[in-house]
PDB file of C-alpha atoms in Angstrom:
ATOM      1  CA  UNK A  20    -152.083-100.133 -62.480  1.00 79.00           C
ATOM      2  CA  UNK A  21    -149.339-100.461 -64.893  1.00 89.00           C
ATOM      3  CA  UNK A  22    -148.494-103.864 -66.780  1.00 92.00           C
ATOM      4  CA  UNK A  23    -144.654-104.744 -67.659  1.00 96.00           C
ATOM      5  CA  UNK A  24    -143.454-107.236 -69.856  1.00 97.00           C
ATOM      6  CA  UNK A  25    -140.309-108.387 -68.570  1.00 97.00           C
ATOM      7  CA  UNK A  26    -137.855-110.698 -70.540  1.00 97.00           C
ATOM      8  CA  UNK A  27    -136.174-113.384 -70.454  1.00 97.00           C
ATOM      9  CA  UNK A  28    -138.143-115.443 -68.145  1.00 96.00           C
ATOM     10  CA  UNK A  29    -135.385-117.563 -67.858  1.00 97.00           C
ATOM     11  CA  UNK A  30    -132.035-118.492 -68.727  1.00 97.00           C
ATOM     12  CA  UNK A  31    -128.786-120.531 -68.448  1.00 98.00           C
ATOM     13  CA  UNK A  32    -125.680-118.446 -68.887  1.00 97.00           C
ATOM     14  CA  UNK A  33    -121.963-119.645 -69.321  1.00 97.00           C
ATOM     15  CA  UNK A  34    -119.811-117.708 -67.120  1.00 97.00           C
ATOM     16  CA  UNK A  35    -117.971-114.882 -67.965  1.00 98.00           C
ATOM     17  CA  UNK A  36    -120.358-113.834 -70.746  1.00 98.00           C
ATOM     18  CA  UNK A  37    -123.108-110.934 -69.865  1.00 98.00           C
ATOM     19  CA  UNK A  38    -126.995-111.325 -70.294  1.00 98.00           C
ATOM     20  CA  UNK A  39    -129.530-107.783 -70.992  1.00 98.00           C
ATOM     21  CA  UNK A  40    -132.856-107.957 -69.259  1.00 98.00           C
ATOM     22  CA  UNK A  41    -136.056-106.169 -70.933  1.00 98.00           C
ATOM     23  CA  UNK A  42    -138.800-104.607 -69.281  1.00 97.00           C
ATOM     24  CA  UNK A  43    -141.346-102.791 -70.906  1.00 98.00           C
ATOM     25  CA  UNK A  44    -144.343-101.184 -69.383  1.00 96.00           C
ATOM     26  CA  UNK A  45    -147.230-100.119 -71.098  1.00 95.00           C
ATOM     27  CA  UNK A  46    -147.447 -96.264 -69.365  1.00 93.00           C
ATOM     28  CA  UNK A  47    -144.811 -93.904 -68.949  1.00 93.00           C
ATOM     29  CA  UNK A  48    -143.362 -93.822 -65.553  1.00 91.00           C
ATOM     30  CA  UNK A  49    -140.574 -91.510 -64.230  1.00 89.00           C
ATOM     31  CA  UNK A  50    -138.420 -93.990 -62.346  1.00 90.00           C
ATOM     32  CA  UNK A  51    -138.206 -97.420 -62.976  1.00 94.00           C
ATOM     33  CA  UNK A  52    -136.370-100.067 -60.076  1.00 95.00           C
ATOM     34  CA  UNK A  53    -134.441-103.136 -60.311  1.00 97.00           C
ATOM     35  CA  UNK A  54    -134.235-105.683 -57.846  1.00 97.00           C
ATOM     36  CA  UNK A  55    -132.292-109.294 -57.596  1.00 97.00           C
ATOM     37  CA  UNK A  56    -133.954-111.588 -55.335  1.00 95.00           C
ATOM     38  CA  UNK A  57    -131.760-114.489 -54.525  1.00 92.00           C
ATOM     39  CA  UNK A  58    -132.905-118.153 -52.954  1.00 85.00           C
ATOM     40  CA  UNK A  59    -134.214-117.398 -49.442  1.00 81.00           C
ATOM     41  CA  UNK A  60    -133.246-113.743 -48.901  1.00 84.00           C
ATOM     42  CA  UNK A  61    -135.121-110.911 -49.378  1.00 86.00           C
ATOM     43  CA  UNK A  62    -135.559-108.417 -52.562  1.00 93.00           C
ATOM     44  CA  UNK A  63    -132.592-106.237 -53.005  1.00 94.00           C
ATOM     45  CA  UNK A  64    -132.653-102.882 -54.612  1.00 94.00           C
ATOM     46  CA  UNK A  65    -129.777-102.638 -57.194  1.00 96.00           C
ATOM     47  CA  UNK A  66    -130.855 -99.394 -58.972  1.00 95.00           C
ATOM     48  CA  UNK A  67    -133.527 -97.043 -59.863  1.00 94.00           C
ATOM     49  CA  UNK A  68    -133.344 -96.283 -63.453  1.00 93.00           C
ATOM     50  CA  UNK A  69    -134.461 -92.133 -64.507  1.00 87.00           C
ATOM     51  CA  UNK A  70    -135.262 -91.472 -67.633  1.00 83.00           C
ATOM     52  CA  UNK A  71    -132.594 -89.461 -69.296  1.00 80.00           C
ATOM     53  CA  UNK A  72    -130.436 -89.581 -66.434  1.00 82.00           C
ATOM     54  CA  UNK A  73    -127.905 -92.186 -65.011  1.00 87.00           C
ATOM     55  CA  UNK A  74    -129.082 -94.624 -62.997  1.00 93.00           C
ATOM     56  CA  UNK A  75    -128.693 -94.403 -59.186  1.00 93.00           C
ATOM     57  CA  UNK A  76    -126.883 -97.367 -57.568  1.00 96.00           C
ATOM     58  CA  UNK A  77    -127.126 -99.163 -54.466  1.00 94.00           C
ATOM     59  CA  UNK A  78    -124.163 -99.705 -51.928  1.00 93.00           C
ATOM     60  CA  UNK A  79    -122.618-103.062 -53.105  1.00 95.00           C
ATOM     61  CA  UNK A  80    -123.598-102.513 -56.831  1.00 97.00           C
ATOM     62  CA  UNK A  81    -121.806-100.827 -59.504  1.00 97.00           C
ATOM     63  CA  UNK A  82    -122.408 -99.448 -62.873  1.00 96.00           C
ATOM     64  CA  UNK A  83    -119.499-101.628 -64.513  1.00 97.00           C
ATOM     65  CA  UNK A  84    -121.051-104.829 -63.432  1.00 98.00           C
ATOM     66  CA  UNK A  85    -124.853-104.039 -64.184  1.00 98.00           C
ATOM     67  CA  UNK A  86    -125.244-101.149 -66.649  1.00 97.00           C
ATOM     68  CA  UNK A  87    -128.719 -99.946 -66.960  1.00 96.00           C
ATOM     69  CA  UNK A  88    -129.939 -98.151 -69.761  1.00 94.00           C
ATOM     70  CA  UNK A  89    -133.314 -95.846 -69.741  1.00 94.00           C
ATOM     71  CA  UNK A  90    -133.980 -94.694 -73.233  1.00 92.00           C
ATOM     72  CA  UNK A  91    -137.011 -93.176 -72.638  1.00 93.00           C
ATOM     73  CA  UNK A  92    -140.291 -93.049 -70.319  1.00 93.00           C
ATOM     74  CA  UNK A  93    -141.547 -97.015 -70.875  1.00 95.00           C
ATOM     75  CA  UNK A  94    -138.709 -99.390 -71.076  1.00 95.00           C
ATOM     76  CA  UNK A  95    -135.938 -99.925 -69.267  1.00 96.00           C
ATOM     77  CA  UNK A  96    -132.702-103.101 -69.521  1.00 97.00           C
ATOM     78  CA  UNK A  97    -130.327-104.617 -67.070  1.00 98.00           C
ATOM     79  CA  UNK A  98    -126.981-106.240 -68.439  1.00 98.00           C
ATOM     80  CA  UNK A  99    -125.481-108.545 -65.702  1.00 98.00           C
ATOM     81  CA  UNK A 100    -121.434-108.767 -66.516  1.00 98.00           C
ATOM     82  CA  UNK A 101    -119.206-111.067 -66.577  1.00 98.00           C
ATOM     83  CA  UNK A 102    -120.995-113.816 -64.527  1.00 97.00           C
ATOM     84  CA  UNK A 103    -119.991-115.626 -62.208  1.00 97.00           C
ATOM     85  CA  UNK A 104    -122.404-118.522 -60.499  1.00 96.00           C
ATOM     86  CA  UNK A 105    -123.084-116.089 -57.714  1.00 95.00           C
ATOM     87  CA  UNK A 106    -125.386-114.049 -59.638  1.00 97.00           C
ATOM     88  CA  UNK A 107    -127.569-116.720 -60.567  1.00 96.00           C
ATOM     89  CA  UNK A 108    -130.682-115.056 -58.964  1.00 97.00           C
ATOM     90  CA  UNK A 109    -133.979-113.730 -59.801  1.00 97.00           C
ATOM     91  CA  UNK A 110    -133.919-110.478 -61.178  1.00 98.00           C
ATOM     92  CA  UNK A 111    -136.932-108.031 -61.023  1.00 97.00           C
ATOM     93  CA  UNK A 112    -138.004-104.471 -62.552  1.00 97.00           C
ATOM     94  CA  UNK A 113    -140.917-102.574 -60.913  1.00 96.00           C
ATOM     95  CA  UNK A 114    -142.649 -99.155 -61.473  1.00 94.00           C
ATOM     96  CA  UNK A 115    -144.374 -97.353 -58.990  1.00 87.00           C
ATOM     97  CA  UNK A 116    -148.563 -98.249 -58.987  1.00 74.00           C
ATOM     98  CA  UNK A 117    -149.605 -94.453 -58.257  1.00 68.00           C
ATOM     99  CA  UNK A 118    -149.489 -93.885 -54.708  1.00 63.00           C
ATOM    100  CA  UNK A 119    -150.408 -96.930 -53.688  1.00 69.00           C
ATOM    101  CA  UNK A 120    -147.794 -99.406 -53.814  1.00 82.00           C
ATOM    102  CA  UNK A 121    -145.910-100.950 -56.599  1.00 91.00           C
ATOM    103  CA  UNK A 122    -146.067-103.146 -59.578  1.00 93.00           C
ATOM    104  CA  UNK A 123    -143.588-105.620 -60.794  1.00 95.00           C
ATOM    105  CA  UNK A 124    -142.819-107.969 -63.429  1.00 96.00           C
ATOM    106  CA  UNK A 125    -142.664-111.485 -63.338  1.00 96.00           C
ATOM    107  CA  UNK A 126    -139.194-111.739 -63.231  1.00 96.00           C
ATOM    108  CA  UNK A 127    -136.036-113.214 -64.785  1.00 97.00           C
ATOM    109  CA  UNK A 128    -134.523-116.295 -63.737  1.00 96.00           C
ATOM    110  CA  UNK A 129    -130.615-116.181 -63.848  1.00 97.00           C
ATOM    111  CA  UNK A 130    -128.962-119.697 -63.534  1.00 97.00           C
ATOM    112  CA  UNK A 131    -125.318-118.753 -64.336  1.00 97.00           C
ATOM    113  CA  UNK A 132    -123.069-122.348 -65.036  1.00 97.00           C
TER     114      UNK A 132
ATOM    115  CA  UNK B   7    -128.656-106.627 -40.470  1.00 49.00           C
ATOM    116  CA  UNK B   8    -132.597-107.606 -41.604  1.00 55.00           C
ATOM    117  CA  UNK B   9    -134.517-104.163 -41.653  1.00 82.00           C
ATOM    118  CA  UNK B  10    -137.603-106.035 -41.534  1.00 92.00           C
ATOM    119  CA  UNK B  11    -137.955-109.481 -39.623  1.00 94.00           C
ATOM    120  CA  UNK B  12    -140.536-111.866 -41.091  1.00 96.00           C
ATOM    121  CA  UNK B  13    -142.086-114.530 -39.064  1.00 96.00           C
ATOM    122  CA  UNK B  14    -142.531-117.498 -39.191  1.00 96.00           C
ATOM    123  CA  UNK B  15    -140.355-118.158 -42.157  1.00 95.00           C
ATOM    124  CA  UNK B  16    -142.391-121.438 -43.517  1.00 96.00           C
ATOM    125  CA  UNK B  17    -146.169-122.541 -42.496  1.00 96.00           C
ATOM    126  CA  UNK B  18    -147.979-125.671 -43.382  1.00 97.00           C
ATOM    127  CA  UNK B  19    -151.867-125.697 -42.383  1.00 96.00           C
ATOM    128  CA  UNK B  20    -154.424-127.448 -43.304  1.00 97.00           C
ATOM    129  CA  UNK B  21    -157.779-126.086 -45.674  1.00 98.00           C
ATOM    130  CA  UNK B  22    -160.376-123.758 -43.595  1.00 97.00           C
ATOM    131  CA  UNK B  23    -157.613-123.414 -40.585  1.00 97.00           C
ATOM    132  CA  UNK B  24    -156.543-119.391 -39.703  1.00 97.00           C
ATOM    133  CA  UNK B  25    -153.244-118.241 -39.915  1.00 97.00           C
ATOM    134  CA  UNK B  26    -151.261-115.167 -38.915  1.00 97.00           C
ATOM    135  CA  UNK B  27    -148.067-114.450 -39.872  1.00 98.00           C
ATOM    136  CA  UNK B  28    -145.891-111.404 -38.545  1.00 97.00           C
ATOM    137  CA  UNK B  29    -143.867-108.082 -39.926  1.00 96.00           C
ATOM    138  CA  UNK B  30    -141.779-106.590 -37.474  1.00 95.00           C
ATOM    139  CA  UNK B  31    -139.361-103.880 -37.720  1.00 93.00           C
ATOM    140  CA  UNK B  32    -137.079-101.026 -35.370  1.00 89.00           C
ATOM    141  CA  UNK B  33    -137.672 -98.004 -38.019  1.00 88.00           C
ATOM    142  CA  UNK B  34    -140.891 -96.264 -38.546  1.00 88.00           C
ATOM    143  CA  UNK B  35    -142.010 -96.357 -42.246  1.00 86.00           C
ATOM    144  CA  UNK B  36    -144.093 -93.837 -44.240  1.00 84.00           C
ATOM    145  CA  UNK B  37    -146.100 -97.237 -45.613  1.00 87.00           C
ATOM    146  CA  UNK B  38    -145.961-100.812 -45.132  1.00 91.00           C
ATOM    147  CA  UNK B  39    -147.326-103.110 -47.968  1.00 94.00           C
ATOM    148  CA  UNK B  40    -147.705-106.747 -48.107  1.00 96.00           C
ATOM    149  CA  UNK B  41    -147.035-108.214 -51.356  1.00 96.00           C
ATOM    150  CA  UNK B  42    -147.727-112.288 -52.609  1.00 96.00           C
ATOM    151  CA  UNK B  43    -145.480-113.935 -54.604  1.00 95.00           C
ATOM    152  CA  UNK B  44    -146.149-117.087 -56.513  1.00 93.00           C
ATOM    153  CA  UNK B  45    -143.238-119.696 -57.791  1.00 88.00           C
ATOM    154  CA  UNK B  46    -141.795-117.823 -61.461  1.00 87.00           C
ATOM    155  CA  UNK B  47    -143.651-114.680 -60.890  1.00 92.00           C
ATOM    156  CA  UNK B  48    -143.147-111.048 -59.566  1.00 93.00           C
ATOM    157  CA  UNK B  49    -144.379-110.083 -56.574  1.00 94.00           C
ATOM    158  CA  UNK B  50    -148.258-108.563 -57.223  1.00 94.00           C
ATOM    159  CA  UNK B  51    -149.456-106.111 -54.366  1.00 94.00           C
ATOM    160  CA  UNK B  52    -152.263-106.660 -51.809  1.00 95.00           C
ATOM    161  CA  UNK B  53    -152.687-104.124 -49.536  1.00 94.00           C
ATOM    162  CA  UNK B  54    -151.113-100.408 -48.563  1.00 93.00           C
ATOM    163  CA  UNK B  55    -151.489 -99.602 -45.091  1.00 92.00           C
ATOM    164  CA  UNK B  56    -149.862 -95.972 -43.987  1.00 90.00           C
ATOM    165  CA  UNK B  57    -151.834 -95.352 -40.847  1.00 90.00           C
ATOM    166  CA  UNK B  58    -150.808 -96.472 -37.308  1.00 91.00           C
ATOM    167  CA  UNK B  59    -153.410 -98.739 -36.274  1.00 93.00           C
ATOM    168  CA  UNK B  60    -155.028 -99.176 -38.932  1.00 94.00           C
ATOM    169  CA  UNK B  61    -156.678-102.585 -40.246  1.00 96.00           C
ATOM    170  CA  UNK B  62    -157.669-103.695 -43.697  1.00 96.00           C
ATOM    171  CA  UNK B  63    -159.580-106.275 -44.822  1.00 96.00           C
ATOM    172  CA  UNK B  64    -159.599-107.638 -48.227  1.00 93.00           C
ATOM    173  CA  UNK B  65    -161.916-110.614 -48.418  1.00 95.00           C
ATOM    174  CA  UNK B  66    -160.180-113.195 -45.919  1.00 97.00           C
ATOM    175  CA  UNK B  67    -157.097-111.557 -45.583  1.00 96.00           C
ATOM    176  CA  UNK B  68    -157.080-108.698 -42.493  1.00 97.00           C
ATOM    177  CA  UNK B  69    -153.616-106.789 -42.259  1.00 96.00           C
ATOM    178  CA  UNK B  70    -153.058-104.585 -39.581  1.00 95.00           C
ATOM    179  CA  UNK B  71    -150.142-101.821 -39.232  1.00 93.00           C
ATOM    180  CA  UNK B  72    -149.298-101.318 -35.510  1.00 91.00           C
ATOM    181  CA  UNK B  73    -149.931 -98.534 -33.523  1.00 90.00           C
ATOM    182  CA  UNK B  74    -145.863 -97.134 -33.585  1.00 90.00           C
ATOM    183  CA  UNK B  75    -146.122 -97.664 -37.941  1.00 88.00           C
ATOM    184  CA  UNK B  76    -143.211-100.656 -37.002  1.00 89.00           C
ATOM    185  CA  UNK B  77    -144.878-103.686 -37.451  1.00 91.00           C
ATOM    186  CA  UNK B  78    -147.593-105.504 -39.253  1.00 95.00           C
ATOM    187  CA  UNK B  79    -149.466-109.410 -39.383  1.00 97.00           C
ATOM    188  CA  UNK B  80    -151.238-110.756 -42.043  1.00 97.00           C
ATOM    189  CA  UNK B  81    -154.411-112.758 -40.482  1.00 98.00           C
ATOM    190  CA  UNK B  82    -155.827-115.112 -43.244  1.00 97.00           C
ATOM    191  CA  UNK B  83    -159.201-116.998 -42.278  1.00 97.00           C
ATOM    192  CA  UNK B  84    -160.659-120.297 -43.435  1.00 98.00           C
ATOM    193  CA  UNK B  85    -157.414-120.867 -45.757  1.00 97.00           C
ATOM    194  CA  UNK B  86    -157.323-121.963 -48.786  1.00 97.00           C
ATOM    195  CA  UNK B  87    -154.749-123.319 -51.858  1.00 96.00           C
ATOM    196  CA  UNK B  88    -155.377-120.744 -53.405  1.00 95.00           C
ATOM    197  CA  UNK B  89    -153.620-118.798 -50.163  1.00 96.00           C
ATOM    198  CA  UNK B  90    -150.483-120.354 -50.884  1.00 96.00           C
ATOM    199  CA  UNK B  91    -147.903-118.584 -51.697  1.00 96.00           C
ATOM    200  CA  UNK B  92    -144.650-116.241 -50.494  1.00 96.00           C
ATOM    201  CA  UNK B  93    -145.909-113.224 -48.637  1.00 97.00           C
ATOM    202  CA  UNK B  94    -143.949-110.615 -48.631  1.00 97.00           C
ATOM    203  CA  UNK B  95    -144.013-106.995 -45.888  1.00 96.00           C
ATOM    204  CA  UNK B  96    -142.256-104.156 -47.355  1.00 94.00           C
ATOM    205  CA  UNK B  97    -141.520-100.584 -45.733  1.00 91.00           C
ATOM    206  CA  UNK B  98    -141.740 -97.620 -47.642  1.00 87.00           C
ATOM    207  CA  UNK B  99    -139.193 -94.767 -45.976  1.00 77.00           C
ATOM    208  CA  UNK B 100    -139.065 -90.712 -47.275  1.00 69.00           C
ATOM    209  CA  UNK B 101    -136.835 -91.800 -50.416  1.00 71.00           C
ATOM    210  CA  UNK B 102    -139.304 -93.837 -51.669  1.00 72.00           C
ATOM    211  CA  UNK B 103    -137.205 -97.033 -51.835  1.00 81.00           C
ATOM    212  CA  UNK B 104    -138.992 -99.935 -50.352  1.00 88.00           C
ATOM    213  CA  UNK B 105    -136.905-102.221 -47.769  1.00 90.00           C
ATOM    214  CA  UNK B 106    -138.285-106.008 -48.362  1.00 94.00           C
ATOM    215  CA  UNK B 107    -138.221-108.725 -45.260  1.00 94.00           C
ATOM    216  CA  UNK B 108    -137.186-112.645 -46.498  1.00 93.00           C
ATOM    217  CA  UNK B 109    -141.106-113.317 -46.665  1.00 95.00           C
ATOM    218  CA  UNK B 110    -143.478-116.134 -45.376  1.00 96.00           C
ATOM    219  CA  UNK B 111    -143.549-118.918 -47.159  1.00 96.00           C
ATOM    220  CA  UNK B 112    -147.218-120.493 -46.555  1.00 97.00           C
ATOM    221  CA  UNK B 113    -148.559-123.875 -48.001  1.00 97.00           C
ATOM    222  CA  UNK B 114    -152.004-124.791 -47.745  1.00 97.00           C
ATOM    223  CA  UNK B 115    -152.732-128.342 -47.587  1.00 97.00           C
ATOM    224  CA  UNK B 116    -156.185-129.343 -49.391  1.00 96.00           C
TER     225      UNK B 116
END
């Protein structure tokens, strides 16, 4: 299955200033996901990013407020906006494993102050 | 509204007991997979079941999709540390986007 490298691991953000998440995987995939996963809730799908192609939102998120970028067929970023403490979360990118199931990385810990 | 219903929310047993813990849902999914999470990383599959009634096993851990493709549990026998750990059911519908429950949060006391 595929491996992604996913960075920041963590950080502290003042708010009001914007923070780009990295994930790299080390095959090309055609659709790449983002998820937030906040304390005690479940993982929530904000996009799935398509190479070449803009990314396709969830209801309740918006391109203005987390821009996605897809360059090409192994990496893929997340910008959170304008933070405010509510988006301190856990934010996730996965691929899809084959037809199996799906493979994530380890996540970046958003603690917006 | 939860799409999928986790349950219980937090266990505490004690080394060697058995466990179960529950996926339940209202909509039919293609798959269902159950996913572990440990604290500061991503959640790393363990099993794919797709067909009602069936039951994998993958060393101590027996998953089971129900007969209507709705619900699942997660049997894990003789626990141990090494079990604990946020499991997490997701459903796979036809878009392939995968609907996550809150998870069980299990802690296995040595």
């Amino acid at each position: 299955s595929a491996v992604i490298s996913q960075k920041p691991s963590r950080d502290i953000c003042q708010r009001g200033t914007s923070l780009t998440i990295q994930c790299q995987v080390d095959s090309q995939v055609t659709m790449m996901f983002w998820y937030r996963q906040q304390p005690g809730q479940s993982l929530t799908l904000i996009a799935t990013a398509n190479q070449g192609s803009e990314a396709t939102y969830e209801s309740g998120f918006v391109i203005d407020k987390f821009p996605i970028s897809r360059p090409n067929l192994t990496f893929s970023t997340l910008t959170v906006s304008n933070m405010s403490p509510e988006d301190s979360s856990i934010y996730l990118c996965s691929v899809r494993g084959g037809a199996v199931g799906y493979t994530f990385g380890s996540g970046t810990r958003l603690t917006v102050v | 509204t939860q799409l999928l219903e986790q349950s219980p929310q937090f266990l505490s047993i004690q080394e060697g007991e058995n466990l179960t813990v529950y996926c339940n849902s209202s909509s039919v999914f293609s798959s269902l997979q159950w996913y572990r999470q440990e604290p500061g990383e991503g959640p790393v599959l363990l099993v794919t079941v797709v067909t009602g009634g069936e039951v994998k096993k993958l060393k101590r851990l027996t998953f089971q999709f129900g007969d209507a493709r709705k619900d699942s549990s997660l049997h894990i026998t003789a626990a141990q540390p090494g079990d604990t750990g946020l499991y997490l059911c997701a459903g796979e519908g036809g878009n392939n986007r995968l609907a996550f429950g809150k998870g069980n949060q299990v802690v296995v006391i040595p």
